[in-house]
CSV table of C-alpha atoms in Angstrom, one decimal:
chain,number,residue,atom,x,y,z
M,154,MET,CA,0.0,0.1,0.1
M,155,PRO,CA,1.5,3.4,-1.0
M,156,THR,CA,2.3,6.0,1.7
M,157,PRO,CA,0.2,9.2,1.7
M,158,HIS,CA,3.3,11.1,0.7
M,159,LYS,CA,3.8,9.2,-2.4
M,160,THR,CA,0.2,9.4,-3.8
M,161,ARG,CA,-0.7,12.2,-6.1
M,162,PRO,CA,-2.9,14.8,-4.4
M,163,ASP,CA,-6.4,15.0,-5.8
M,164,PRO,CA,-7.3,18.0,-8.1
M,165,LEU,CA,-9.1,19.9,-5.4
M,166,THR,CA,-6.1,19.8,-3.1
M,167,MET,CA,-3.8,20.9,-5.8
M,168,GLU,CA,-6.2,23.8,-6.6
M,169,VAL,CA,-6.2,24.8,-3.0
M,170,VAL,CA,-2.4,24.7,-2.8
M,171,GLU,CA,-2.2,26.8,-6.0
M,172,LEU,CA,-4.6,29.4,-4.5
M,173,ILE,CA,-2.7,29.5,-1.2
M,174,GLY,CA,0.5,30.1,-3.2
M,175,ASP,CA,-1.1,32.9,-5.0
M,176,VAL,CA,-2.5,34.6,-2.0
M,177,VAL,CA,0.8,34.3,-0.3
M,178,ALA,CA,2.6,35.9,-3.3
M,179,ARG,CA,0.1,38.7,-3.4
M,180,PHE,CA,0.4,39.3,0.4
M,181,TYR,CA,4.2,39.5,0.1
M,182,SER,CA,3.9,41.9,-2.8
M,183,ASP,CA,1.5,44.1,-0.9
M,184,TYR,CA,3.8,43.9,2.3
M,185,GLU,CA,6.8,45.0,0.2
M,186,ASP,CA,4.9,48.0,-1.0
M,187,ALA,CA,3.7,48.9,2.6
M,188,ALA,CA,7.3,48.5,3.8
M,189,ALA,CA,8.6,50.7,1.0
M,190,GLU,CA,6.1,53.6,2.1
M,191,HIS,CA,8.2,53.7,5.4
M,192,ALA,CA,11.5,53.3,3.6
M,193,LEU,CA,11.9,49.9,4.9
M,194,THR,CA,12.7,46.5,3.2
M,195,GLY,CA,10.5,43.6,3.6
M,196,ALA,CA,12.9,41.9,6.0
M,197,GLN,CA,13.1,44.9,8.1
M,198,ALA,CA,9.3,45.3,8.1
M,199,ARG,CA,8.7,41.7,9.1
M,200,LEU,CA,11.3,41.9,11.9
M,201,LEU,CA,9.8,45.2,13.3
M,202,SER,CA,6.2,43.7,13.1
M,203,LEU,CA,7.6,40.6,15.2
M,204,LEU,CA,9.1,42.9,17.8
M,205,SER,CA,6.0,45.2,18.0
M,206,LEU,CA,4.4,42.1,19.6
M,207,GLU,CA,7.1,41.2,22.1
M,208,PRO,CA,10.9,41.6,22.6
M,209,LEU,CA,12.8,38.7,21.3
M,210,PRO,CA,16.4,37.4,21.4
M,211,MET,CA,18.4,37.5,18.2
M,212,ARG,CA,18.4,33.7,17.9
M,213,LYS,CA,14.6,33.6,18.2
M,214,LEU,CA,14.2,36.3,15.6
M,215,ALA,CA,16.4,34.3,13.2
M,216,GLN,CA,14.3,31.2,13.6
M,217,LYS,CA,11.0,33.1,13.0
M,218,LEU,CA,12.5,34.8,10.0
M,219,LYS,CA,14.2,31.6,8.8
M,220,CYS,CA,17.6,33.3,8.4
M,221,GLU,CA,21.0,33.3,9.9
M,222,PRO,CA,21.5,35.2,13.1
M,223,SER,CA,24.1,37.4,11.4
M,224,ASN,CA,21.5,38.7,9.0
M,225,VAL,CA,19.3,39.5,11.9
M,226,THR,CA,22.0,41.4,13.7
M,227,GLY,CA,22.4,43.6,10.5
M,228,ILE,CA,18.6,44.3,10.2
M,229,VAL,CA,18.5,45.1,13.9
M,230,ASP,CA,21.4,47.5,13.5
M,231,ARG,CA,19.7,49.4,10.7
M,232,LEU,CA,16.4,49.6,12.6
M,233,GLU,CA,18.1,50.7,15.8
M,234,ALA,CA,19.9,53.4,13.8
M,235,ARG,CA,16.4,54.8,12.8
M,236,GLY,CA,15.1,54.6,16.3
M,237,LEU,CA,12.6,51.9,15.6
M,238,VAL,CA,14.3,49.1,17.6
M,239,GLU,CA,16.5,49.0,20.7
M,240,ARG,CA,18.5,46.3,22.5
M,241,ARG,CA,17.8,45.5,26.1
M,242,PRO,CA,19.0,43.0,28.7
M,243,ASP,CA,16.5,39.9,28.8
M,244,PRO,CA,14.7,40.2,32.1
M,245,ALA,CA,14.9,36.3,32.5
M,246,ASP,CA,18.7,36.3,31.8
M,247,ARG,CA,20.6,39.5,31.9
M,248,ARG,CA,23.5,37.9,30.0
M,249,VAL,CA,21.2,37.8,26.9
M,250,LYS,CA,20.2,40.8,24.9
M,251,VAL,CA,16.7,41.1,23.4
M,252,ALA,CA,15.7,43.3,20.5
M,253,ALA,CA,12.4,45.4,21.2
M,254,ALA,CA,10.5,47.8,19.3
M,255,THR,CA,10.6,51.4,20.4
M,256,GLU,CA,7.4,53.4,20.8
M,257,GLU,CA,8.0,54.8,17.3
M,258,GLY,CA,8.8,51.2,16.1
M,259,VAL,CA,5.4,50.1,17.3
M,260,ARG,CA,3.7,53.0,15.7
M,261,VAL,CA,5.4,52.2,12.4
M,262,ALA,CA,4.5,48.5,12.7
M,263,ARG,CA,0.8,49.4,13.2
M,264,SER,CA,0.9,51.8,10.3
M,265,LEU,CA,2.4,48.9,8.1
M,266,ARG,CA,-0.4,46.5,9.1
M,267,GLU,CA,-3.1,49.1,8.5
M,268,GLY,CA,-1.4,49.7,5.1
M,269,LEU,CA,-1.9,46.2,3.9
M,270,ARG,CA,-4.7,46.6,1.3
M,271,PHE,CA,-4.6,43.3,-0.5
M,272,ALA,CA,-6.0,41.1,2.4
M,273,ARG,CA,-8.2,43.7,4.0
M,274,GLU,CA,-10.2,44.6,0.9
M,275,PRO,CA,-11.3,41.1,-0.1
M,276,LEU,CA,-12.1,40.1,3.5
M,277,THR,CA,-14.6,43.0,3.8
M,278,GLY,CA,-16.6,41.2,1.1
M,279,LEU,CA,-17.0,38.1,3.4
M,280,SER,CA,-19.7,37.9,6.2
M,281,GLN,CA,-18.5,37.8,9.7
M,282,GLY,CA,-19.2,34.0,9.8
M,283,GLU,CA,-17.2,33.4,6.5
M,284,ARG,CA,-14.2,35.4,8.1
M,285,GLU,CA,-14.3,33.4,11.3
M,286,SER,CA,-14.5,30.1,9.3
M,287,LEU,CA,-11.6,31.2,7.2
M,288,ARG,CA,-9.7,32.2,10.3
M,289,ASP,CA,-10.4,28.8,11.9
M,290,LEU,CA,-9.5,26.9,8.9
M,291,LEU,CA,-6.1,28.9,8.7
M,292,ARG,CA,-5.4,28.3,12.3
M,293,ARG,CA,-6.0,24.5,11.9
M,294,MET,CA,-3.6,24.5,8.8
M,295,ARG,CA,-1.0,26.5,10.7
M,296,ASP,CA,-1.2,24.3,13.8
M,297,ALA,CA,-1.2,21.0,11.9
């Protein structure tokens, strides 16, 4: 009996996978445009958005961004120079430094999220129940 990974996906699954790819590509394009409005690269914007939620150590940022810690250091350096991020001692382990969004960084991150037109506009065409169903399905996919 073939394993599930070796069988061909059904046409509906393939269509859903393609649609997810299209949505992700459009989201990243819109994200890059929103970042550029703040003179940020996409990577800088993503890092700032993460830090606006909570301070994180460099290693954790690298994991979340799926890049090398040395890349994260450079991005944090550039955001720090603009006053959007600061380094602080980790309250749990003072030997470790965490990066944290400044008040201005949180404001810019909020503006970035509000500037994402691609996802917001189509979602307004869905009912409350449809948006909740979509949210719940996406959470299930993310957590699987």
